[in-house]
PDB file of C-alpha atoms in Angstrom:
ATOM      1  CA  UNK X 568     208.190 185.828 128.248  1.00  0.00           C
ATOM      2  CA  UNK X 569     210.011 189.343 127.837  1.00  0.00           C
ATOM      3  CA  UNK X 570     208.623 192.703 127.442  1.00  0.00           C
ATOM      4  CA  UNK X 571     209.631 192.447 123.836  1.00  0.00           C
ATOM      5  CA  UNK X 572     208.305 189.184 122.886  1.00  0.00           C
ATOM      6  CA  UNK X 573     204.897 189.972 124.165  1.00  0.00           C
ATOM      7  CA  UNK X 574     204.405 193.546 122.562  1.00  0.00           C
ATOM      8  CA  UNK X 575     205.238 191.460 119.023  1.00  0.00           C
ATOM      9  CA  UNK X 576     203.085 188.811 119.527  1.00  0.00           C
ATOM     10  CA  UNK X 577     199.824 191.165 120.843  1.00  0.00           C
ATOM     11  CA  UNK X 578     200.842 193.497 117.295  1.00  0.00           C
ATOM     12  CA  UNK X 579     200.897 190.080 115.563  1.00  0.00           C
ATOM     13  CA  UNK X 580     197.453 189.059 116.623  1.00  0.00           C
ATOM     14  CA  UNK X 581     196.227 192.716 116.689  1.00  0.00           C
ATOM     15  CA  UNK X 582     196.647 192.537 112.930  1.00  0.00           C
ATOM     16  CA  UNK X 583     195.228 188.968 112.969  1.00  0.00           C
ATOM     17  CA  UNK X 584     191.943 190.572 114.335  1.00  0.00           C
ATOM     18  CA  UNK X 585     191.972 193.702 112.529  1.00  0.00           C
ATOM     19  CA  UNK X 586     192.280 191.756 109.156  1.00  0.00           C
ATOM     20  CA  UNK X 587     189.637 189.847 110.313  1.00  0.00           C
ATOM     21  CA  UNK X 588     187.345 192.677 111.126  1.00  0.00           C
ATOM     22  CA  UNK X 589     188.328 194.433 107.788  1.00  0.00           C
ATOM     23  CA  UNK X 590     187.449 191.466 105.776  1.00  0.00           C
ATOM     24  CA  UNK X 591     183.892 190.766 107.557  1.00  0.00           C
ATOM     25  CA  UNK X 592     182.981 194.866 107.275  1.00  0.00           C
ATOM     26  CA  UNK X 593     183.920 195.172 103.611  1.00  0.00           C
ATOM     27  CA  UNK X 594     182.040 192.335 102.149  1.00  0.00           C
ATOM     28  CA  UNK X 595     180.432 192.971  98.865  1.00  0.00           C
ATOM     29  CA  UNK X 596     177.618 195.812  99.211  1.00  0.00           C
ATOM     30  CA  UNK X 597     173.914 194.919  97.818  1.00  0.00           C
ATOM     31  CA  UNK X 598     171.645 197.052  96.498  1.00  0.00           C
ATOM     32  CA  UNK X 599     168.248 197.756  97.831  1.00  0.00           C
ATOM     33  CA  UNK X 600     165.346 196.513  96.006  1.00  0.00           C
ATOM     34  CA  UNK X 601     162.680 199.264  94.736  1.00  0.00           C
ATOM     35  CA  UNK X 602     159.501 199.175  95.747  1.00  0.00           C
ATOM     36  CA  UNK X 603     156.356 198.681  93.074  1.00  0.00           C
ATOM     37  CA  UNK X 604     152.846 198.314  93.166  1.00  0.00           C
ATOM     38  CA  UNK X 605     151.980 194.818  93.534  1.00  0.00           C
ATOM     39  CA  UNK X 606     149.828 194.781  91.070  1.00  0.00           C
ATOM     40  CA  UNK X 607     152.198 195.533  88.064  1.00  0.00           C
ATOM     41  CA  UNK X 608     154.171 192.197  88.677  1.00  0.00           C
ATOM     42  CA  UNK X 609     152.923 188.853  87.579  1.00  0.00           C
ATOM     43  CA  UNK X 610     154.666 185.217  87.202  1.00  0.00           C
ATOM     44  CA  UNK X 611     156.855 185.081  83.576  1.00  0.00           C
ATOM     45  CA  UNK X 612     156.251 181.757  81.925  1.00  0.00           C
ATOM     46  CA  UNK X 613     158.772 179.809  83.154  1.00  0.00           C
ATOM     47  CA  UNK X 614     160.900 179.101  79.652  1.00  0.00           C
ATOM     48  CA  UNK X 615     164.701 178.896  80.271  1.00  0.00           C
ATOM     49  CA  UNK X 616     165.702 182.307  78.971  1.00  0.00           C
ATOM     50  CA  UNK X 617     162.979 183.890  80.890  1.00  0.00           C
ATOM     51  CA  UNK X 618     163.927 186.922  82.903  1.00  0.00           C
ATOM     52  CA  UNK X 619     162.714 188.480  85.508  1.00  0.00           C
ATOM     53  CA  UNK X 620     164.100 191.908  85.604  1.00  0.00           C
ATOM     54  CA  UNK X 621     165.100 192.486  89.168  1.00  0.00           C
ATOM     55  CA  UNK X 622     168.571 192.872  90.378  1.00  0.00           C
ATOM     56  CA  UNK X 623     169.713 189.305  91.891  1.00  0.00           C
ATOM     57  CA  UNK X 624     171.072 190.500  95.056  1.00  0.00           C
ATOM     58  CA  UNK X 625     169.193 193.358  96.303  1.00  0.00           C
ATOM     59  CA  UNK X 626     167.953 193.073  99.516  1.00  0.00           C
ATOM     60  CA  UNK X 627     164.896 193.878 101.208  1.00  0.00           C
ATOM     61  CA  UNK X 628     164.279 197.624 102.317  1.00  0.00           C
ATOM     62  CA  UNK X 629     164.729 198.186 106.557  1.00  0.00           C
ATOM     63  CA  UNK X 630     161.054 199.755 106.914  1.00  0.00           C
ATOM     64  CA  UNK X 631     159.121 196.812 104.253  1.00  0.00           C
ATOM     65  CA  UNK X 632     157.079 194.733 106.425  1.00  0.00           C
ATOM     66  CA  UNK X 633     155.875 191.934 104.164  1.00  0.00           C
ATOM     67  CA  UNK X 634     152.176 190.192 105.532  1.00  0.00           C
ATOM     68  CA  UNK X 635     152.363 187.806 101.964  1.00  0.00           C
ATOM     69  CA  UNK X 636     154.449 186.678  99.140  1.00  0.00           C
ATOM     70  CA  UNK X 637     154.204 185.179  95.601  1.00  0.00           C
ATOM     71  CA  UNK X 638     156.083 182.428  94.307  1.00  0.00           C
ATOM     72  CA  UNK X 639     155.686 180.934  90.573  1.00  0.00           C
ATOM     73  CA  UNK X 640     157.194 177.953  89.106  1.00  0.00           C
ATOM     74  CA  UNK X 641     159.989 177.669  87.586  1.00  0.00           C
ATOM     75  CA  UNK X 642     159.100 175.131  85.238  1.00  0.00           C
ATOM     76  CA  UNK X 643     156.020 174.182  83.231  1.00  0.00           C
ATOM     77  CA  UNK X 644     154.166 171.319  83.762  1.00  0.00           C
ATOM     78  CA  UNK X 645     154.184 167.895  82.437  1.00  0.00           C
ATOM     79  CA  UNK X 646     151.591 167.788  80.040  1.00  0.00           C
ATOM     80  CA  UNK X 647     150.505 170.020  77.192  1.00  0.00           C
ATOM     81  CA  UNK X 648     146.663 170.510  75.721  1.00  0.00           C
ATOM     82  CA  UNK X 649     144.945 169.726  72.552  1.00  0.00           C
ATOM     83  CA  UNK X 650     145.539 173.737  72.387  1.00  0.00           C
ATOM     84  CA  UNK X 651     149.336 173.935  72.662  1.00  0.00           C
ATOM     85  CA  UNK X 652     148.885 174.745  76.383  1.00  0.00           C
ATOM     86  CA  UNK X 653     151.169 173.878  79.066  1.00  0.00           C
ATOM     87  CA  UNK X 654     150.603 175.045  82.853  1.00  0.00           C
ATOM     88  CA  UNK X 655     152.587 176.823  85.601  1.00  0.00           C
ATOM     89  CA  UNK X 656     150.990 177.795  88.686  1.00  0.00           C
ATOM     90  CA  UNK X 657     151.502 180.989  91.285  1.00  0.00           C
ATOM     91  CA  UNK X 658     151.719 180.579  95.003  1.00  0.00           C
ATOM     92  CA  UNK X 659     150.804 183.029  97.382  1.00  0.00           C
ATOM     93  CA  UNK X 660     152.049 182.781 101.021  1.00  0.00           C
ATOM     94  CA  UNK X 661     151.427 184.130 104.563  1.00  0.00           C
ATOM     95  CA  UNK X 662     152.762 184.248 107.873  1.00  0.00           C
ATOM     96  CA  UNK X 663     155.599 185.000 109.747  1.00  0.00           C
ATOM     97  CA  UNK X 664     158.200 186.499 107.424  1.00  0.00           C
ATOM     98  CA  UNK X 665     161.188 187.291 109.812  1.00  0.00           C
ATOM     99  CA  UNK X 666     162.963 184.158 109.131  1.00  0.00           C
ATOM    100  CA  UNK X 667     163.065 185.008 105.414  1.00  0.00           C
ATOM    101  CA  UNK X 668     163.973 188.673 105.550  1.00  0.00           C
ATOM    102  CA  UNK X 669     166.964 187.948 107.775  1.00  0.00           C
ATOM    103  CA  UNK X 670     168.125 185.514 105.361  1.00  0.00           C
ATOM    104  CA  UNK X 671     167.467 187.241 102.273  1.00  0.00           C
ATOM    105  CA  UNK X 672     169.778 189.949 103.600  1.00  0.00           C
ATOM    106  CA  UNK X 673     172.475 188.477 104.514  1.00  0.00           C
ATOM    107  CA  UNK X 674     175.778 189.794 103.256  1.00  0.00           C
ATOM    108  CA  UNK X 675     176.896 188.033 100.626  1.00  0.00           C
ATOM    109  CA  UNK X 676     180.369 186.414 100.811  1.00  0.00           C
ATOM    110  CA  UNK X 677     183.870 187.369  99.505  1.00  0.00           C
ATOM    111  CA  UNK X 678     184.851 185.590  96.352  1.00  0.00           C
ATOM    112  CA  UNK X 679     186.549 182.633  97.135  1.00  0.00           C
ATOM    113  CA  UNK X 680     190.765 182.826  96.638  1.00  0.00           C
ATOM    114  CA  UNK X 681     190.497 178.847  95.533  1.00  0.00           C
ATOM    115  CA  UNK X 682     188.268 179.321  92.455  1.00  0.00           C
ATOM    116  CA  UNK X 683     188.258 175.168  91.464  1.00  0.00           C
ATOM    117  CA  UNK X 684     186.771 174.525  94.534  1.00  0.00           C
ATOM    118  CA  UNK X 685     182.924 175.843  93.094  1.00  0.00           C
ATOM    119  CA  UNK X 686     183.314 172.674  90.641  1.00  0.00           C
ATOM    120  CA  UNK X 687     181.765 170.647  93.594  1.00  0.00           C
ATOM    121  CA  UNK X 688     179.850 173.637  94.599  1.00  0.00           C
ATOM    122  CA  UNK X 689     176.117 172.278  93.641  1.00  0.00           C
ATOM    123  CA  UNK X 690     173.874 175.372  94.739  1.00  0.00           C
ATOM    124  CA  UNK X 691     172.821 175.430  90.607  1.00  0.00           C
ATOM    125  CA  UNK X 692     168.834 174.793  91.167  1.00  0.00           C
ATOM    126  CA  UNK X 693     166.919 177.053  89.399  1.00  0.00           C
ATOM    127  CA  UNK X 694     165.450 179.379  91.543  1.00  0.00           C
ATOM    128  CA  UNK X 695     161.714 180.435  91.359  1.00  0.00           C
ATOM    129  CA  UNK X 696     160.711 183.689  90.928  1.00  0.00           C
ATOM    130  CA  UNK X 697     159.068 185.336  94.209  1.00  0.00           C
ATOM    131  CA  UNK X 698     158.238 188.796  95.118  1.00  0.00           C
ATOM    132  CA  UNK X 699     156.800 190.118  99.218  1.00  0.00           C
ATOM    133  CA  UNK X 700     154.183 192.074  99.343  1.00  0.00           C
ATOM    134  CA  UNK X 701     153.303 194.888 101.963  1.00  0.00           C
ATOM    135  CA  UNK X 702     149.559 195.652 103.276  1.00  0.00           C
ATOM    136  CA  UNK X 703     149.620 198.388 101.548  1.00  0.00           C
ATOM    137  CA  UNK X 704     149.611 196.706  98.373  1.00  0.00           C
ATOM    138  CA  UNK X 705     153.280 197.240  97.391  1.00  0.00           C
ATOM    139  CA  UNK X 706     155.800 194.978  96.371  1.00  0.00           C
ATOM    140  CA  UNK X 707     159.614 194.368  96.134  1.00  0.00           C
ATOM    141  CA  UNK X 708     161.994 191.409  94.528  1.00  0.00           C
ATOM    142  CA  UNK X 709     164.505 191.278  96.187  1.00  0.00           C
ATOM    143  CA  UNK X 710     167.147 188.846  95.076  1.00  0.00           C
ATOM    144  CA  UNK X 711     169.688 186.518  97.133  1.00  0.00           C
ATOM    145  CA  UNK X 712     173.249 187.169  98.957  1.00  0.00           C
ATOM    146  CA  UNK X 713     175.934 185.076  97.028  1.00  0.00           C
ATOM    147  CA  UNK X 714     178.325 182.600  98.316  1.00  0.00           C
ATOM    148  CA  UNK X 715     181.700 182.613  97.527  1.00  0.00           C
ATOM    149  CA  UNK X 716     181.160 181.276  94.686  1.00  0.00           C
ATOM    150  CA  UNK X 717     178.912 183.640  93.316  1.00  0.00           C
ATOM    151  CA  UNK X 718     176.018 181.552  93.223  1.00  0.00           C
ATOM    152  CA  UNK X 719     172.903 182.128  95.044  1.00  0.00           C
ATOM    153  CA  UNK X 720     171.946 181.192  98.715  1.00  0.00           C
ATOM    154  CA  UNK X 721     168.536 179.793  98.421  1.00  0.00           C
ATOM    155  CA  UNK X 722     167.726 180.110 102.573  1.00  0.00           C
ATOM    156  CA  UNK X 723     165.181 183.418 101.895  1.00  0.00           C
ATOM    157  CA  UNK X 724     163.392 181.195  99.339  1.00  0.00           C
ATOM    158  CA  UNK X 725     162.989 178.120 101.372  1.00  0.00           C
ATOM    159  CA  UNK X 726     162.008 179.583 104.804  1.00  0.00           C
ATOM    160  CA  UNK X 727     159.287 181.840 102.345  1.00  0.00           C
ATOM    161  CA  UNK X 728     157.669 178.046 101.332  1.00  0.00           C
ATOM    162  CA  UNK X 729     157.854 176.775 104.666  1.00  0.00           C
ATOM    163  CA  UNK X 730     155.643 179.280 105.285  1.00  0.00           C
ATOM    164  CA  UNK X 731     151.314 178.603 105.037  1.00  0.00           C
ATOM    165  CA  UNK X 732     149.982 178.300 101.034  1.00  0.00           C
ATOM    166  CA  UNK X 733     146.838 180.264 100.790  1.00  0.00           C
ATOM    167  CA  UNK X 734     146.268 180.428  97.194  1.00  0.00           C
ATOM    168  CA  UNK X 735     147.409 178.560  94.097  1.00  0.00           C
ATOM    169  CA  UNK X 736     145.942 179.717  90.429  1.00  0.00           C
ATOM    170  CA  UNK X 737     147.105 178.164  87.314  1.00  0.00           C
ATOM    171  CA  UNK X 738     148.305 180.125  84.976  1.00  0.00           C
ATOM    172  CA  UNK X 739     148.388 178.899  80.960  1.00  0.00           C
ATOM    173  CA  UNK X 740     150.888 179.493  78.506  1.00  0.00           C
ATOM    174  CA  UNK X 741     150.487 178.650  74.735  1.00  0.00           C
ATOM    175  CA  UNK X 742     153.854 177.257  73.071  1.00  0.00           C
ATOM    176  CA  UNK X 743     154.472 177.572  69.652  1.00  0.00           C
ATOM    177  CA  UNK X 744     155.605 173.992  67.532  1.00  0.00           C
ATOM    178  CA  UNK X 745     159.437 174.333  68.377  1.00  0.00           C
ATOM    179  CA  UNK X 746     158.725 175.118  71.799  1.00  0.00           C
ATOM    180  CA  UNK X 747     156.400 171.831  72.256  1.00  0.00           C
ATOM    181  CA  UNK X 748     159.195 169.903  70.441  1.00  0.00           C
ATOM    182  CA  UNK X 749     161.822 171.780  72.345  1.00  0.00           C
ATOM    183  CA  UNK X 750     159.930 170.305  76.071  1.00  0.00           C
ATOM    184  CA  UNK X 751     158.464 167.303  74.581  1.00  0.00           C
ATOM    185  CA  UNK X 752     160.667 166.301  72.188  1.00  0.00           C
ATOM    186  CA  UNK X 753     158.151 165.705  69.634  1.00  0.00           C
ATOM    187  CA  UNK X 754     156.296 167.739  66.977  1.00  0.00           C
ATOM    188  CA  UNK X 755     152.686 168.946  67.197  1.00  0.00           C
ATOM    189  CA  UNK X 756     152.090 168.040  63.663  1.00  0.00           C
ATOM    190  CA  UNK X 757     151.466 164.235  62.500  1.00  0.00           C
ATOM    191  CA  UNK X 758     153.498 163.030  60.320  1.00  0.00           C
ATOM    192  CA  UNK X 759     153.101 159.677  58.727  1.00  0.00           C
ATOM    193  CA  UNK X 760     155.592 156.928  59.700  1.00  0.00           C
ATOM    194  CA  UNK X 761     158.398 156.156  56.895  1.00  0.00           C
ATOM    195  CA  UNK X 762     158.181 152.191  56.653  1.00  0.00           C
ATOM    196  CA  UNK X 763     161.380 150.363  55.846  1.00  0.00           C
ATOM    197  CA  UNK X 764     162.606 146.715  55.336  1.00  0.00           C
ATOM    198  CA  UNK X 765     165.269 146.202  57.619  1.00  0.00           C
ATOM    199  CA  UNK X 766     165.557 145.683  61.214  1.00  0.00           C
ATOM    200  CA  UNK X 767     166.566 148.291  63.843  1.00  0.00           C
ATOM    201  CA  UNK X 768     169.709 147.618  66.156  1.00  0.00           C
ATOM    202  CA  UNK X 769     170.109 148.995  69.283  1.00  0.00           C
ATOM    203  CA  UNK X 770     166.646 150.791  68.886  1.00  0.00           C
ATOM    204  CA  UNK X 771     166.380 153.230  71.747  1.00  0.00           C
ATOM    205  CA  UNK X 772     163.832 155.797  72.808  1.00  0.00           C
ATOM    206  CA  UNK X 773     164.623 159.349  73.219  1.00  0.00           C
ATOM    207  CA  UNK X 774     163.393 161.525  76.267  1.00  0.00           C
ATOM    208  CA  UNK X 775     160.651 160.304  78.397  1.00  0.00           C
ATOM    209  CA  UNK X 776     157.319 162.477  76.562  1.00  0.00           C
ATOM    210  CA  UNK X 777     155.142 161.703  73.584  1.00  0.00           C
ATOM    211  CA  UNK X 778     152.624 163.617  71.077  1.00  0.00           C
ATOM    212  CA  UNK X 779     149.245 161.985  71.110  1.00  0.00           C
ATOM    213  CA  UNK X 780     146.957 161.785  67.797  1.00  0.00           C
ATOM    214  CA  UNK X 781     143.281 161.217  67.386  1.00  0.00           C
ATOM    215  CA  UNK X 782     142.498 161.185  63.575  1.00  0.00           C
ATOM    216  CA  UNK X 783     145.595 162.557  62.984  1.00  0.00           C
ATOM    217  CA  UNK X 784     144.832 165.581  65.001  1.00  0.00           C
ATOM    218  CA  UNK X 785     147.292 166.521  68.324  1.00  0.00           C
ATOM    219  CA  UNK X 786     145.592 165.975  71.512  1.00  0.00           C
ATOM    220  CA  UNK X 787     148.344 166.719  73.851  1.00  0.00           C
ATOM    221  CA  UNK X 788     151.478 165.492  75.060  1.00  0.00           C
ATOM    222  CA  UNK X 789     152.374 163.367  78.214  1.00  0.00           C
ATOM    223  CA  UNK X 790     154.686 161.973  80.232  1.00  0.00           C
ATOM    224  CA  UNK X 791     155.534 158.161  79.537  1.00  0.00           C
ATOM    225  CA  UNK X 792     156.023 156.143  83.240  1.00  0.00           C
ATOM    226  CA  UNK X 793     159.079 154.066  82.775  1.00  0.00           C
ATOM    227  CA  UNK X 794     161.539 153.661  80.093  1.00  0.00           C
ATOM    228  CA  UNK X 795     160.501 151.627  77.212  1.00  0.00           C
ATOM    229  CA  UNK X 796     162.497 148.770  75.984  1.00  0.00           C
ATOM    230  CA  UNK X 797     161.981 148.077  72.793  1.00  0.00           C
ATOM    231  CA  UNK X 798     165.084 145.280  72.063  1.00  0.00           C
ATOM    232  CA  UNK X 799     162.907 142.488  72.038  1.00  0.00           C
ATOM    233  CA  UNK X 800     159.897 143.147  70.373  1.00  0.00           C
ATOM    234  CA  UNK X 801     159.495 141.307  67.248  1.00  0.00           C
ATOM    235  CA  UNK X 802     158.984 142.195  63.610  1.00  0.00           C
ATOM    236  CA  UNK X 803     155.006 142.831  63.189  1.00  0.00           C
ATOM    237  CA  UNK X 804     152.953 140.509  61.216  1.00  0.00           C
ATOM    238  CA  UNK X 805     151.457 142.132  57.758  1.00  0.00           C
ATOM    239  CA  UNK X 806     148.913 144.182  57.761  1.00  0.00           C
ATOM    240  CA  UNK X 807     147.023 146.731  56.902  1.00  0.00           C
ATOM    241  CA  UNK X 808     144.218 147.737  59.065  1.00  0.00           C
ATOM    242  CA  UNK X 809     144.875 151.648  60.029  1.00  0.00           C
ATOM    243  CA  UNK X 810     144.983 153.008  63.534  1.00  0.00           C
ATOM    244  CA  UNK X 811     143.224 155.734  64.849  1.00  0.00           C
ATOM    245  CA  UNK X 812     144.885 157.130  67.588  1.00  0.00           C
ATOM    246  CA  UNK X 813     149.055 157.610  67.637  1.00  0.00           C
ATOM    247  CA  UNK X 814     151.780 158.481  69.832  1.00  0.00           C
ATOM    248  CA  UNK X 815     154.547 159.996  68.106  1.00  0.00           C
ATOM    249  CA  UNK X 816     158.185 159.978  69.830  1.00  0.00           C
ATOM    250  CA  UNK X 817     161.954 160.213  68.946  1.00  0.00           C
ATOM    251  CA  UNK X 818     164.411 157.443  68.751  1.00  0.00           C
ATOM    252  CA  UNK X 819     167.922 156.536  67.813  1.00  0.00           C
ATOM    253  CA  UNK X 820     169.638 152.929  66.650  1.00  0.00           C
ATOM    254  CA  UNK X 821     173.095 152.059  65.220  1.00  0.00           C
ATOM    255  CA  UNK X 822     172.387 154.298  62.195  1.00  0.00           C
ATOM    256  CA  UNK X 823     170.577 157.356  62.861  1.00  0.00           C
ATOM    257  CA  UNK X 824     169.804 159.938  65.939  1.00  0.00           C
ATOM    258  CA  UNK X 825     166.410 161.623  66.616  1.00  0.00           C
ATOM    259  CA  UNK X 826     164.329 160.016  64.435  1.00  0.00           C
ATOM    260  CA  UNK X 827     160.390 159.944  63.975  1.00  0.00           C
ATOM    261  CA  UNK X 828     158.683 156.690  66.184  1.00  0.00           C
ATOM    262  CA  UNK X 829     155.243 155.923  65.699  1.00  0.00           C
ATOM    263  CA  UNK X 830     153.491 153.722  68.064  1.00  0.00           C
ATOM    264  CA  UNK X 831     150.047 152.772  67.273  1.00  0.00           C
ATOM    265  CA  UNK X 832     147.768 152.208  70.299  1.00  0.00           C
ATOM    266  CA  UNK X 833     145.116 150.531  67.914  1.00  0.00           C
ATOM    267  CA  UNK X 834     144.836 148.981  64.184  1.00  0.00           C
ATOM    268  CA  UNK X 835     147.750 146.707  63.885  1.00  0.00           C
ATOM    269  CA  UNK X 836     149.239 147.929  66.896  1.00  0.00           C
ATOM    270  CA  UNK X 837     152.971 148.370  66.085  1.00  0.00           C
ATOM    271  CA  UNK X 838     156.366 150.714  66.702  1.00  0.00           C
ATOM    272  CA  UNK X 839     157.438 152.011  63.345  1.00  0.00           C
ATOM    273  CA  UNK X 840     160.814 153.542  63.333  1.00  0.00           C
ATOM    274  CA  UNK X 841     160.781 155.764  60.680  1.00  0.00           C
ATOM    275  CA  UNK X 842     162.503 153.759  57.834  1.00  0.00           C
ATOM    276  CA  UNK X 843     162.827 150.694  59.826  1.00  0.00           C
ATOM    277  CA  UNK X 844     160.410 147.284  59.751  1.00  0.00           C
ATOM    278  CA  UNK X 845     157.463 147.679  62.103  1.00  0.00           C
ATOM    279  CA  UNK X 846     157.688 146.299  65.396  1.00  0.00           C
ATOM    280  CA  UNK X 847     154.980 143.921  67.134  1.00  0.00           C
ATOM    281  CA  UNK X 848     153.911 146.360  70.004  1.00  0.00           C
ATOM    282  CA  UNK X 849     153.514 144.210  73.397  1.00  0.00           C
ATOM    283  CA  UNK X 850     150.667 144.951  76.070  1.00  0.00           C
ATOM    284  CA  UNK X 851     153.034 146.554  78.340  1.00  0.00           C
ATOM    285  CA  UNK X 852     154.440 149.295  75.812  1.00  0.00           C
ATOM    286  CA  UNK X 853     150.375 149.981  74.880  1.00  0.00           C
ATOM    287  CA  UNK X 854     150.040 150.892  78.170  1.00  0.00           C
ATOM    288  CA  UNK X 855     152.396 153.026  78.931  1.00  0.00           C
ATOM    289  CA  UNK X 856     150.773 155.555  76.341  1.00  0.00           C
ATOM    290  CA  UNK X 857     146.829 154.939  77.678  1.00  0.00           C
TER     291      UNK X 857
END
């Protein structure tokens, strides 16, 4: 190897580092979160618009020294009250928090120079809302460094609910009609089933919830087990004995989309879809709705 070749190839891998080094110092700069008194944040009701006005990537400040932290859930829960109510819950959590705070401030990365590769990036879970807290009763939210992506990196969060659960409390947040039907998929209000003559085809349920009635009055809404099949239930006998109690859904068939389904749990015990012929109910769809 020559004098010459060797000075060429140490200022071609001198450049080699030095771009390397350059890259790694100059990744994106995050802000620093501010610091608040703990007791002016709470948990936002976890709707899909909600937001939680903190910066997304800010980092925790050098001299914080969180002893707890608060988590809330990002989604409600699966049932809703006679009152319109649906729960979320707040978590508060102690222990060791140096895990988290070195993850939370990481750098975040460079934006990637192959942009199609984030369609098989999957970090899209939505993230709960969390804040640290100080023992001097101060608080910060920080946010999360990005991947290259842009999209969050969720390691802060995690290590933060590996960590021991000291405290739960359930919060309760009323929803108005279109936000219960929004969930749900089904409306608050009874409505009386539309009876028709012919038969439905291809008679499917929509969404997996259902509004119960008592004397025509809403009790609630809840989850349904497993997926009703309704294809081979027969046409109901006449009658004319009428129920008490209801559970109101949403369906679709060869004609229509999202359309009123009435299932009554006693009386003459059928599945009307709204202006269909009434349905025989079996024992097995009653009891998905007990």
């Amino acid at each position: 190897m020559t004098w010459r070749y060797a000075t060429r190839l140490f200022l071609v891998i001198a450049v080699i580092v030095a771009g390397a080094v350059a890259w790694n110092v100059t990744t994106p700069d995050r802000p620093v979160a501010y610091i608040v008194p703990a007791d002016s944040l709470q948990c936002s009701i976890p709707f899909p618009d909600r937001y939680f006005g903190v910066d997304s990537d800010a980092t925790v400040p050098m001299d914080f020294e969180p002893v707890a932290a608060v988590t809330c859930d990002s989604f409600l829960g699966e049932e809703g009250a006679a009152d319109r109510t649906v729960g979320y819950s707040e978590h508060r959590w102690e222990g060791d928090f140096s895990d988290a705070i070195g993850l939370l401030n990481r750098r975040s990365e460079h934006p990637t120079w192959f942009p199609d590769s984030c369609a098989d990036d999957y970090s899209l879970a939505v993230l709960q809302e969390f804040w640290l807290i100080d023992h001097r009763g101060r608080a910060v939210r920080p946010g999360f460094p990005l991947n290259s992506c842009g999209r969050p990196k969720p390691g802060g969060l995690n290590a933060i609910t590996e960590l021991t659960e000291v405290r739960r409390i359930e919060h309760r947040a009323l929803l108005s009609n279109d936000q219960i039907r929004t969930f749900f998929g089904c409306l608050p209000v009874y409505a009386p089933p539309q009876i028709g003559s012919t038969q439905p085809v291809a008679l499917s349920v929509i969404g997996s919830w259902f509004c119960r009635f008592d004397s025509q009055r809403f009790v609630g809404a809840r989850p349904i087990a497993t997926s009703l099949s309704l294809k081979t239930l027969p046409l109901a006998s006449p009658c004319d004995e009428a129920p008490t109690t209801v559970a109101a859904m949403r369906y679709s068939d060869a004609d229509s989309y999202d359309q009123l389904l009435t299932v009554e749990l006693d009386g003459c015990r059928r599945v009307i879809p709204d202006g269909h012929a009434p349905l025989q109910a079996s024992a097995e769809i009653l009891s998905e709705f007990r």
